[in-house]
Amino acid sequence: FRWFPRKEDFVLALYGRLAADLEARVVELPAGKVADRFRAAMDAKIDLVAPHRKTLGALFAAALDPARQLGVLGEHTEAVRTRVRGVFASVVLGAPDRPKPDAAGAIVRLLYGLHLGLILFWTQDRSEGLTSTRRAIELARDLLALALPLASLPLVRGMVARIDEVAAGILQPPTDADRMTRAEAILRRVFRHRRLSEGAGRCAGEPCPQCFALHVGKVERFVASGEPVHLVLPAFPAKSANRRKTLGPLPDMGEELALRFLEGLCEEVREVHPPGARITICSDGRVFSDLVGVDDADVTRYDLAIRDLVERIGARRLDVFRLDDVLDAPDHEGMRRHLVESFAEPLEIVRRRAETFEAHRQMWNGIQRFLFEDRAELEPTKSRSQVKKACGELAHEVIRRSNAWSRLVADCFPDALRLSIHPQGPHSEKIGILLGKSDDAWLTPWHGVVVLSDRQFELVKRRDAEDRGACLVERDGRPSHFEMPPA
């Protein structure tokens, strides 16, 4: 009741949590036809709602009444519907048999409505192991596989249009074309700075419709309300303790340039959306400082310095949010324990995802590499094979806590777009963002230093700057960055 004054607020937060968790599963959808991707999305949805079966069953009457605050088709839940429709837009737009653009919207709404019907069936299913629900999902998949190839025929296309005309007013309010155009323009501004993982293909050069699917509805809501677009970025945790990569425990020119870039990104959005944007930096150093070899006292000093830096450079569109701001505990270890107990998934699920899905495997590989680079320096008495093996398991726990922090952030800022400092797939619910020029897509200011050469700053590791013969520059009595000497 500290966070949710009324029970209705708590339930709306639960709806939002389930929508956010479903968005995170989009990267796991198979590269198959619409029908197969729909089945995978429904399997994921059932897995997510299963732990809340009694709660959702008790809400059955309220959920079916559009006049009630908790009605799944009421005005208070429109933001949640926008997010879930985005998931089914990804289902459709990412399939090789996707319909033509003029028909895609109707198919997305059809799938969204079908998904609601299946969830309603699930709430009433008393079969052992929910076998009836699973069969219903399989039947829906088979019917879609039969019907969708016929959707281009005039008779079927006309029937789909009639069904959509009846259902659209209930499932989705009328969409303003101008607002959607502006929402896409805003996303294109953000996408200019995307940090994409390997295999992005054509999307690296020109975003495809699926690139917009999970985000455009959220942005359109900000456009409709005339408010700044809100983005959240888990970042700026603390400096790596590996001094072959960094200059010290406090922010330097790397952080300053990154913050100035984020402020500039908010201003870029103003070119197409006069209210601009604002970014909440969700500082995650406290989340896993014990795993990466950084003392909590250094996390505190770094965090205070980041806040001072935001104020000093006049970044009016940036604010900082921390674990300390939301969780009460007698000490920092208690905060982390509370975070894991309340928001984290079992470690085995994290391991299984990394073994099964390429996107999760790439993330695990990147985190393991960072951990190994640091631990190899901090634990010189251990062999490299020992350190690498330990870092493999450690990477799973870092990802587990990072995901827990993401869920907490999503709970606190349910309407915001989610940025990430890690490379992301083009169709992920997270938008990877570059914080500085670098040849290493995984490098961040808190894992490196900046070198000034030919009037350009580049993010590198400290040892690389020194190997190039760059000279250390101090500002206000503290190391700031490197500069290459004149040729």
Short mmCIF file of C-alpha atoms in Angstrom, two decimals:
data_model
loop_
_atom_site.label_atom_id
_atom_site.label_comp_id
_atom_site.label_asym_id
_atom_site.label_seq_id
_atom_site.Cartn_x
_atom_site.Cartn_y
_atom_site.Cartn_z
CA PHE A 1 0.00 0.00 0.00
CA ARG A 2 3.05 2.28 0.05
CA TRP A 3 3.16 2.14 -3.75
CA PHE A 4 -0.46 1.24 -4.53
CA PRO A 5 -2.96 3.27 -2.48
CA ARG A 6 -5.87 1.23 -3.87
CA LYS A 7 -6.27 -2.39 -4.85
CA GLU A 8 -7.22 -1.24 -8.35
CA ASP A 9 -3.83 0.45 -8.71
CA PHE A 10 -2.11 -2.78 -7.76
CA VAL A 11 -4.08 -4.78 -10.34
CA LEU A 12 -3.34 -2.23 -13.09
CA ALA A 13 0.33 -2.56 -12.20
CA LEU A 14 0.00 -6.33 -12.54
CA TYR A 15 -1.55 -5.89 -15.99
CA GLY A 16 1.40 -3.66 -16.90
CA ARG A 17 3.94 -6.15 -15.55
CA LEU A 18 2.46 -8.96 -17.63
CA ALA A 19 2.49 -6.76 -20.76
CA ALA A 20 6.14 -5.82 -20.18
CA ASP A 21 7.15 -9.44 -19.64
CA LEU A 22 5.36 -10.45 -22.84
CA GLU A 23 7.20 -7.72 -24.78
CA ALA A 24 10.49 -9.19 -23.55
CA ARG A 25 9.55 -12.54 -25.12
CA VAL A 26 9.25 -11.12 -28.64
CA VAL A 27 12.93 -11.82 -29.38
CA GLU A 28 12.15 -15.50 -28.73
CA LEU A 29 9.45 -15.79 -31.39
CA PRO A 30 10.27 -18.34 -34.08
CA ALA A 31 11.15 -17.20 -37.58
CA GLY A 32 8.04 -18.85 -38.96
CA LYS A 33 4.65 -18.01 -40.38
CA VAL A 34 2.05 -15.87 -38.66
CA ALA A 35 0.16 -18.88 -37.32
CA ASP A 36 3.27 -20.42 -35.74
CA ARG A 37 4.40 -17.11 -34.26
CA PHE A 38 0.91 -16.55 -32.83
CA ARG A 39 1.03 -19.95 -31.14
CA ALA A 40 4.44 -19.14 -29.66
CA ALA A 41 3.18 -15.77 -28.37
CA MET A 42 0.16 -17.44 -26.78
CA ASP A 43 2.30 -20.13 -25.16
CA ALA A 44 4.46 -17.37 -23.69
CA LYS A 45 1.38 -15.48 -22.47
CA ILE A 46 -0.07 -18.54 -20.75
CA ASP A 47 3.26 -19.22 -19.05
CA LEU A 48 3.33 -15.63 -17.78
CA VAL A 49 -0.23 -15.49 -16.44
CA ALA A 50 -0.19 -19.01 -14.94
CA PRO A 51 1.21 -17.93 -11.53
CA HIS A 52 -1.61 -15.34 -11.24
CA ARG A 53 -4.47 -17.66 -12.14
CA LYS A 54 -6.42 -17.25 -8.87
CA THR A 55 -5.97 -13.48 -8.88
CA LEU A 56 -7.10 -13.07 -12.48
CA GLY A 57 -9.97 -15.50 -11.94
CA ALA A 58 -11.21 -13.42 -9.00
CA LEU A 59 -11.11 -10.35 -11.24
CA PHE A 60 -13.18 -12.01 -13.94
CA ALA A 61 -16.32 -9.88 -13.53
CA ALA A 62 -14.45 -6.59 -13.21
CA ALA A 63 -12.22 -7.44 -16.18
CA LEU A 64 -15.24 -8.00 -18.45
CA ASP A 65 -16.94 -4.72 -17.52
CA PRO A 66 -15.58 -1.89 -19.74
CA ALA A 67 -17.08 0.67 -17.35
CA ARG A 68 -14.92 -0.59 -14.46
CA GLN A 69 -11.40 0.68 -13.95
CA LEU A 70 -10.04 -2.86 -14.31
CA GLY A 71 -11.98 -3.68 -17.48
CA VAL A 72 -9.56 -5.08 -20.04
CA LEU A 73 -11.36 -3.12 -22.76
CA GLY A 74 -11.89 0.04 -20.70
CA GLU A 75 -10.18 3.43 -20.98
CA HIS A 76 -7.95 2.86 -17.94
CA THR A 77 -6.26 -0.14 -19.54
CA GLU A 78 -5.70 1.36 -22.99
CA ALA A 79 -1.96 1.76 -22.32
CA VAL A 80 -1.68 -1.96 -21.56
CA ARG A 81 -3.66 -2.86 -24.68
CA THR A 82 -1.31 -0.68 -26.73
CA ARG A 83 1.67 -2.68 -25.52
CA VAL A 84 0.08 -6.08 -26.09
CA ARG A 85 -1.14 -5.07 -29.56
CA GLY A 86 2.48 -4.16 -30.26
CA VAL A 87 3.44 -7.75 -29.48
CA PHE A 88 0.93 -9.09 -31.99
CA ALA A 89 2.06 -6.50 -34.52
CA SER A 90 5.53 -8.06 -34.14
CA VAL A 91 3.98 -11.50 -34.60
CA VAL A 92 2.48 -10.42 -37.93
CA LEU A 93 5.15 -8.10 -39.31
CA GLY A 94 8.00 -10.50 -38.56
CA ALA A 95 6.46 -13.37 -40.53
CA PRO A 96 7.30 -14.22 -44.16
CA ASP A 97 3.58 -14.62 -44.94
CA ARG A 98 2.60 -11.25 -43.45
CA PRO A 99 -0.28 -9.56 -45.26
CA LYS A 100 0.11 -6.42 -47.33
CA PRO A 101 0.49 -3.19 -45.30
CA ASP A 102 -3.11 -2.09 -45.91
CA ALA A 103 -4.41 -5.34 -44.39
CA ALA A 104 -1.84 -5.83 -41.61
CA GLY A 105 -3.66 -3.67 -39.05
CA ALA A 106 -6.84 -5.71 -39.36
CA ILE A 107 -4.95 -8.99 -38.90
CA VAL A 108 -3.14 -7.61 -35.84
CA ARG A 109 -6.46 -6.65 -34.25
CA LEU A 110 -7.90 -10.05 -35.19
CA LEU A 111 -5.03 -11.81 -33.41
CA TYR A 112 -5.31 -9.52 -30.40
CA GLY A 113 -9.04 -10.27 -30.11
CA LEU A 114 -8.39 -14.00 -30.56
CA HIS A 115 -5.78 -13.81 -27.80
CA LEU A 116 -8.33 -12.21 -25.44
CA GLY A 117 -10.79 -15.00 -26.20
CA LEU A 118 -8.16 -17.64 -25.44
CA ILE A 119 -7.24 -15.96 -22.15
CA LEU A 120 -10.93 -15.88 -21.22
CA PHE A 121 -11.10 -19.61 -22.02
CA TRP A 122 -7.99 -20.18 -19.86
CA THR A 123 -9.60 -18.53 -16.83
CA GLN A 124 -12.39 -21.10 -17.01
CA ASP A 125 -10.30 -24.14 -17.93
CA ARG A 126 -10.33 -26.81 -15.22
CA SER A 127 -8.66 -29.57 -17.24
CA GLU A 128 -5.57 -31.21 -15.80
CA GLY A 129 -2.43 -29.42 -16.90
CA LEU A 130 -4.57 -26.93 -18.85
CA THR A 131 -4.73 -29.40 -21.72
CA SER A 132 -7.94 -27.83 -23.02
CA THR A 133 -6.30 -24.40 -23.26
CA ARG A 134 -3.29 -25.86 -25.04
CA ARG A 135 -5.59 -27.63 -27.50
CA ALA A 136 -7.53 -24.41 -28.06
CA ILE A 137 -4.30 -22.58 -28.88
CA GLU A 138 -3.30 -25.34 -31.27
CA LEU A 139 -6.74 -25.20 -32.92
CA ALA A 140 -6.41 -21.42 -33.32
CA ARG A 141 -2.99 -21.95 -34.89
CA ASP A 142 -4.40 -24.49 -37.38
CA LEU A 143 -7.34 -22.27 -38.31
CA LEU A 144 -5.01 -19.31 -38.89
CA ALA A 145 -2.72 -21.49 -41.02
CA LEU A 146 -5.71 -22.38 -43.20
CA ALA A 147 -7.33 -18.95 -43.36
CA LEU A 148 -4.45 -16.47 -43.70
CA PRO A 149 -3.26 -17.72 -47.13
CA LEU A 150 -6.79 -16.99 -48.38
CA ALA A 151 -6.85 -13.45 -46.98
CA SER A 152 -5.87 -11.95 -50.33
CA LEU A 153 -8.97 -13.37 -52.05
CA PRO A 154 -11.66 -10.70 -52.55
CA LEU A 155 -14.38 -12.61 -50.67
CA VAL A 156 -12.16 -13.38 -47.66
CA ARG A 157 -10.62 -9.91 -47.66
CA GLY A 158 -14.09 -8.39 -47.58
CA MET A 159 -15.14 -10.65 -44.72
CA VAL A 160 -12.03 -9.74 -42.72
CA ALA A 161 -12.76 -6.05 -43.33
CA ARG A 162 -16.32 -6.47 -42.05
CA ILE A 163 -15.14 -8.31 -38.93
CA ASP A 164 -12.53 -5.63 -38.32
CA GLU A 165 -15.09 -2.87 -38.76
CA VAL A 166 -17.19 -4.44 -36.00
CA ALA A 167 -14.32 -5.24 -33.64
CA ALA A 168 -11.96 -2.29 -34.16
CA GLY A 169 -14.04 0.13 -32.12
CA ILE A 170 -13.81 -2.18 -29.13
CA LEU A 171 -10.23 -3.46 -29.50
CA GLN A 172 -8.53 -0.25 -30.62
CA PRO A 173 -9.68 3.38 -30.61
CA PRO A 174 -9.49 5.28 -33.91
CA THR A 175 -5.89 6.05 -34.84
CA ASP A 176 -4.92 9.53 -36.00
CA ALA A 177 -2.72 9.16 -39.08
CA ASP A 178 -0.85 12.41 -38.42
CA ARG A 179 -0.01 11.35 -34.86
CA MET A 180 1.26 7.96 -36.03
CA THR A 181 3.39 9.63 -38.71
CA ARG A 182 4.92 11.90 -36.08
CA ALA A 183 5.46 8.95 -33.73
CA GLU A 184 7.40 7.13 -36.45
CA ALA A 185 9.43 10.28 -37.12
CA ILE A 186 10.35 10.44 -33.42
CA LEU A 187 11.47 6.83 -33.45
CA ARG A 188 13.57 7.44 -36.55
CA ARG A 189 15.39 10.18 -34.63
CA VAL A 190 16.13 7.71 -31.83
CA PHE A 191 17.00 4.90 -34.24
CA ARG A 192 19.77 7.03 -35.77
CA HIS A 193 21.80 6.12 -32.70
CA ARG A 194 20.82 2.47 -32.38
CA ARG A 195 23.39 0.00 -31.07
CA LEU A 196 22.42 -3.17 -32.94
CA SER A 197 23.58 -6.70 -32.34
CA GLU A 198 25.08 -8.86 -35.07
CA GLY A 199 22.68 -10.09 -37.72
CA ALA A 200 20.54 -6.94 -37.90
CA GLY A 201 20.59 -7.19 -41.70
CA ARG A 202 18.78 -4.52 -43.68
CA CYS A 203 17.31 -3.04 -40.50
CA ALA A 204 20.74 -1.62 -39.70
CA GLY A 205 20.36 0.73 -42.65
CA GLU A 206 16.61 1.30 -42.80
CA PRO A 207 14.21 0.33 -39.99
CA CYS A 208 11.51 -2.07 -41.15
CA PRO A 209 7.87 -2.00 -39.94
CA GLN A 210 8.64 -4.61 -37.28
CA CYS A 211 11.33 -2.31 -35.85
CA PHE A 212 8.53 0.11 -34.93
CA ALA A 213 5.95 -2.43 -33.75
CA LEU A 214 6.69 -2.50 -30.02
CA HIS A 215 7.38 1.22 -29.70
CA VAL A 216 5.21 3.29 -32.02
CA GLY A 217 2.01 2.87 -29.98
CA LYS A 218 3.73 4.13 -26.82
CA VAL A 219 5.20 7.12 -28.64
CA GLU A 220 1.83 7.93 -30.21
CA ARG A 221 0.35 8.26 -26.71
CA PHE A 222 2.93 10.92 -25.84
CA VAL A 223 2.19 12.71 -29.09
CA ALA A 224 -1.55 12.62 -28.36
CA SER A 225 -1.06 14.02 -24.86
CA GLY A 226 1.39 16.71 -26.01
CA GLU A 227 3.94 15.57 -23.41
CA PRO A 228 7.68 14.95 -23.79
CA VAL A 229 8.45 11.39 -24.86
CA HIS A 230 9.75 9.57 -21.78
CA LEU A 231 12.65 7.14 -22.16
CA VAL A 232 14.36 5.11 -19.44
CA LEU A 233 17.99 3.98 -19.65
CA PRO A 234 19.54 1.56 -17.14
CA ALA A 235 23.12 2.85 -17.22
CA PHE A 236 25.94 4.68 -15.42
CA PRO A 237 26.39 2.02 -12.70
CA ALA A 238 29.98 2.69 -11.53
CA LYS A 239 33.46 2.64 -13.02
CA SER A 240 34.98 -0.75 -13.71
CA ALA A 241 37.62 -1.57 -11.09
CA ASN A 242 39.97 -2.71 -13.87
CA ARG A 243 42.45 0.15 -14.22
CA ARG A 244 43.69 -1.21 -17.51
CA LYS A 245 40.30 -0.05 -18.83
CA THR A 246 39.44 3.00 -16.73
CA LEU A 247 41.15 5.99 -15.10
CA GLY A 248 39.62 5.75 -11.64
CA PRO A 249 36.40 5.28 -9.64
CA LEU A 250 34.80 8.61 -10.57
CA PRO A 251 33.15 9.88 -13.78
CA ASP A 252 35.42 11.49 -16.34
CA MET A 253 35.11 12.97 -19.82
CA GLY A 254 33.49 9.75 -21.05
CA GLU A 255 30.49 10.20 -18.77
CA GLU A 256 30.27 13.90 -19.53
CA LEU A 257 30.16 13.30 -23.27
CA ALA A 258 27.57 10.54 -22.83
CA LEU A 259 25.32 12.78 -20.73
CA ARG A 260 25.66 15.62 -23.23
CA PHE A 261 24.74 13.19 -26.00
CA LEU A 262 21.59 12.06 -24.14
CA GLU A 263 20.57 15.67 -23.57
CA GLY A 264 21.17 16.30 -27.27
CA LEU A 265 19.03 13.30 -28.20
CA CYS A 266 16.14 14.83 -26.26
CA GLU A 267 16.65 18.03 -28.23
CA GLU A 268 16.74 16.11 -31.51
CA VAL A 269 13.26 14.81 -30.78
CA ARG A 270 12.06 18.42 -30.55
CA GLU A 271 12.67 18.77 -34.29
CA VAL A 272 9.60 16.60 -34.93
CA HIS A 273 7.82 16.81 -31.54
CA PRO A 274 8.00 20.28 -29.93
CA PRO A 275 7.72 18.99 -26.32
CA GLY A 276 10.88 16.98 -27.02
CA ALA A 277 11.87 14.06 -24.80
CA ARG A 278 13.18 13.34 -21.34
CA ILE A 279 15.38 10.49 -20.16
CA THR A 280 15.46 8.86 -16.75
CA ILE A 281 18.87 7.31 -16.12
CA CYS A 282 18.24 4.22 -13.99
CA SER A 283 21.60 3.82 -12.29
CA ASP A 284 22.11 0.09 -11.77
CA GLY A 285 25.47 0.01 -9.96
CA ARG A 286 23.88 -1.10 -6.71
CA VAL A 287 22.15 -4.00 -8.47
CA PHE A 288 25.28 -6.06 -9.12
CA SER A 289 28.26 -4.21 -7.62
CA ASP A 290 29.13 -7.28 -5.52
CA LEU A 291 29.29 -9.42 -8.67
CA VAL A 292 31.59 -7.12 -10.66
CA GLY A 293 34.09 -6.35 -7.91
CA VAL A 294 33.03 -2.75 -7.17
CA ASP A 295 32.67 -1.54 -3.59
CA ASP A 296 29.30 -0.05 -2.62
CA ALA A 297 31.08 3.05 -1.34
CA ASP A 298 32.48 3.61 -4.85
CA VAL A 299 28.98 3.14 -6.30
CA THR A 300 27.71 5.87 -3.98
CA ARG A 301 30.54 8.26 -4.86
CA TYR A 302 30.05 7.63 -8.58
CA ASP A 303 26.29 8.15 -8.33
CA LEU A 304 26.67 11.45 -6.48
CA ALA A 305 29.23 12.61 -9.02
CA ILE A 306 26.88 11.72 -11.92
CA ARG A 307 24.11 13.78 -10.34
CA ASP A 308 26.51 16.71 -9.88
CA LEU A 309 27.64 16.33 -13.49
CA VAL A 310 24.05 16.38 -14.79
CA GLU A 311 23.52 19.64 -12.93
CA ARG A 312 26.88 21.16 -13.94
CA ILE A 313 26.36 20.66 -17.68
CA GLY A 314 22.81 21.99 -17.44
CA ALA A 315 21.11 18.81 -18.63
CA ARG A 316 17.52 19.83 -17.91
CA ARG A 317 15.97 16.81 -19.61
CA LEU A 318 17.86 14.15 -17.64
CA ASP A 319 17.13 12.77 -14.18
CA VAL A 320 18.58 9.89 -12.19
CA PHE A 321 16.76 6.99 -10.50
CA ARG A 322 18.41 4.39 -8.22
CA LEU A 323 17.62 1.19 -6.38
CA ASP A 324 18.08 3.19 -3.17
CA ASP A 325 15.11 5.36 -4.19
CA VAL A 326 12.56 2.54 -4.10
CA LEU A 327 13.69 -0.28 -1.82
CA ASP A 328 14.00 0.05 1.94
CA ALA A 329 16.61 -2.17 3.54
CA PRO A 330 19.07 -1.84 6.42
CA ASP A 331 22.01 -2.15 4.03
CA HIS A 332 22.88 -2.44 0.33
CA GLU A 333 23.07 -6.22 0.47
CA GLY A 334 19.52 -6.22 1.83
CA MET A 335 18.42 -4.12 -1.17
CA ARG A 336 19.90 -6.62 -3.58
CA ARG A 337 18.31 -9.52 -1.72
CA HIS A 338 14.93 -7.78 -1.82
CA LEU A 339 15.32 -7.11 -5.56
CA VAL A 340 16.11 -10.75 -6.32
CA GLU A 341 13.36 -12.16 -4.10
CA SER A 342 10.70 -9.83 -5.48
CA PHE A 343 11.63 -9.40 -9.15
CA ALA A 344 14.10 -12.06 -10.33
CA GLU A 345 13.42 -15.29 -12.22
CA PRO A 346 15.01 -18.61 -11.25
CA LEU A 347 18.60 -18.82 -12.44
CA GLU A 348 17.83 -21.98 -14.40
CA ILE A 349 15.45 -20.07 -16.68
CA VAL A 350 18.18 -17.53 -17.46
CA ARG A 351 20.62 -20.34 -18.31
CA ARG A 352 18.07 -22.12 -20.51
CA ARG A 353 17.33 -18.95 -22.49
CA ALA A 354 21.02 -18.40 -23.17
CA GLU A 355 21.29 -21.96 -24.44
CA THR A 356 18.14 -21.75 -26.58
CA PHE A 357 17.88 -18.28 -28.10
CA GLU A 358 20.55 -16.45 -30.09
CA ALA A 359 19.67 -13.01 -28.73
CA HIS A 360 20.11 -14.19 -25.15
CA ARG A 361 23.27 -16.08 -26.05
CA GLN A 362 24.82 -12.92 -27.54
CA MET A 363 23.98 -11.03 -24.35
CA TRP A 364 25.57 -13.75 -22.21
CA ASN A 365 28.70 -13.77 -24.37
CA GLY A 366 29.06 -9.99 -24.07
CA ILE A 367 28.58 -9.93 -20.30
CA GLN A 368 30.95 -12.86 -19.83
CA ARG A 369 33.64 -11.07 -21.85
CA PHE A 370 33.40 -7.95 -19.71
CA LEU A 371 33.52 -9.97 -16.50
CA PHE A 372 36.50 -12.00 -17.70
CA GLU A 373 38.48 -8.91 -18.71
CA ASP A 374 37.97 -7.40 -15.26
CA ARG A 375 38.34 -10.54 -13.15
CA ALA A 376 41.52 -11.60 -14.93
CA GLU A 377 43.09 -8.32 -13.76
CA LEU A 378 41.57 -8.34 -10.28
CA GLU A 379 42.39 -12.01 -9.54
CA PRO A 380 45.91 -12.48 -10.97
CA THR A 381 46.63 -15.59 -8.88
CA LYS A 382 43.97 -17.61 -10.71
CA SER A 383 44.50 -19.21 -14.10
CA ARG A 384 42.64 -17.71 -17.07
CA SER A 385 40.67 -20.94 -17.49
CA GLN A 386 39.54 -20.79 -13.86
CA VAL A 387 38.50 -17.17 -14.22
CA LYS A 388 36.67 -17.81 -17.50
CA LYS A 389 34.69 -20.72 -16.06
CA ALA A 390 33.68 -18.69 -13.01
CA CYS A 391 32.68 -15.76 -15.20
CA GLY A 392 30.39 -17.96 -17.26
CA GLU A 393 28.22 -18.65 -14.21
CA LEU A 394 28.64 -15.11 -12.95
CA ALA A 395 27.32 -13.75 -16.25
CA HIS A 396 24.05 -15.64 -15.75
CA GLU A 397 23.60 -14.04 -12.33
CA VAL A 398 24.44 -10.57 -13.68
CA ILE A 399 21.80 -11.02 -16.40
CA ARG A 400 19.32 -12.35 -13.86
CA ARG A 401 19.71 -9.28 -11.66
CA SER A 402 19.74 -6.96 -14.65
CA ASN A 403 16.43 -8.48 -15.77
CA ALA A 404 15.05 -8.05 -12.24
CA TRP A 405 16.07 -4.39 -12.31
CA SER A 406 14.40 -4.04 -15.72
CA ARG A 407 11.15 -5.40 -14.28
CA LEU A 408 11.30 -2.97 -11.36
CA VAL A 409 12.00 -0.08 -13.74
CA ALA A 410 9.10 -1.16 -15.97
CA ASP A 411 6.82 -1.21 -12.92
CA CYS A 412 7.88 2.30 -11.94
CA PHE A 413 7.75 3.76 -15.47
CA PRO A 414 5.19 1.64 -17.35
CA ASP A 415 4.62 4.09 -20.20
CA ALA A 416 8.26 4.84 -21.00
CA LEU A 417 10.31 3.55 -23.92
CA ARG A 418 13.16 1.29 -22.85
CA LEU A 419 16.70 2.12 -23.97
CA SER A 420 19.72 -0.10 -23.40
CA ILE A 421 23.48 0.45 -23.49
CA HIS A 422 23.96 -3.10 -24.81
CA PRO A 423 23.57 -4.02 -28.50
CA GLN A 424 20.03 -5.20 -29.15
CA GLY A 425 18.25 -6.90 -32.00
CA PRO A 426 16.32 -4.49 -34.23
CA HIS A 427 12.98 -5.93 -33.12
CA SER A 428 13.67 -6.10 -29.38
CA GLU A 429 11.54 -4.35 -26.76
CA LYS A 430 14.76 -2.54 -25.83
CA ILE A 431 16.38 0.04 -28.10
CA GLY A 432 20.15 -0.28 -27.92
CA ILE A 433 21.76 3.15 -27.87
CA LEU A 434 25.32 4.28 -28.64
CA LEU A 435 26.78 6.62 -26.02
CA GLY A 436 29.92 7.45 -27.94
CA LYS A 437 32.02 6.68 -31.01
CA SER A 438 33.83 3.36 -30.62
CA ASP A 439 34.93 0.38 -32.68
CA ASP A 440 33.61 -1.88 -29.90
CA ALA A 441 29.80 -1.98 -29.87
CA TRP A 442 29.87 -3.21 -26.26
CA LEU A 443 32.15 -0.52 -24.82
CA THR A 444 30.71 2.08 -22.42
CA PRO A 445 32.19 5.12 -20.64
CA TRP A 446 32.35 3.17 -17.37
CA HIS A 447 34.40 0.43 -19.03
CA GLY A 448 36.78 2.72 -20.91
CA VAL A 449 38.27 6.16 -21.48
CA VAL A 450 38.03 8.70 -24.26
CA VAL A 451 40.83 9.77 -26.57
CA LEU A 452 40.79 13.10 -28.40
CA SER A 453 42.31 12.79 -31.87
CA ASP A 454 41.74 15.04 -34.88
CA ARG A 455 39.11 16.96 -32.90
CA GLN A 456 37.06 13.81 -32.32
CA PHE A 457 36.54 11.83 -29.13
CA GLU A 458 36.70 8.06 -29.33
CA LEU A 459 35.87 5.57 -26.59
CA VAL A 460 38.62 2.98 -26.01
CA LYS A 461 40.13 0.97 -23.16
CA ARG A 462 42.81 2.74 -21.16
CA ARG A 463 45.57 0.34 -22.17
CA ASP A 464 44.76 0.95 -25.85
CA ALA A 465 44.99 4.72 -25.36
CA GLU A 466 48.36 4.35 -23.66
CA ASP A 467 49.61 1.94 -26.34
CA ARG A 468 48.82 4.59 -28.96
CA GLY A 469 51.02 7.07 -27.13
CA ALA A 470 48.15 9.31 -26.02
CA CYS A 471 48.79 11.79 -23.23
CA LEU A 472 46.68 11.91 -20.07
CA VAL A 473 44.79 15.17 -19.50
CA GLU A 474 43.60 16.31 -16.07
CA ARG A 475 40.77 18.72 -15.23
CA ASP A 476 40.16 20.15 -11.77
CA GLY A 477 42.95 17.97 -10.41
CA ARG A 478 41.40 14.70 -11.67
CA PRO A 479 42.22 12.51 -14.69
CA SER A 480 39.76 13.34 -17.47
CA HIS A 481 40.74 11.87 -20.85
CA PHE A 482 43.60 11.24 -23.28
CA GLU A 483 44.79 13.32 -26.19
CA MET A 484 46.92 12.22 -29.11
CA PRO A 485 50.03 14.38 -29.51
CA PRO A 486 50.34 16.44 -32.72
CA ALA A 487 51.69 14.43 -35.66
#
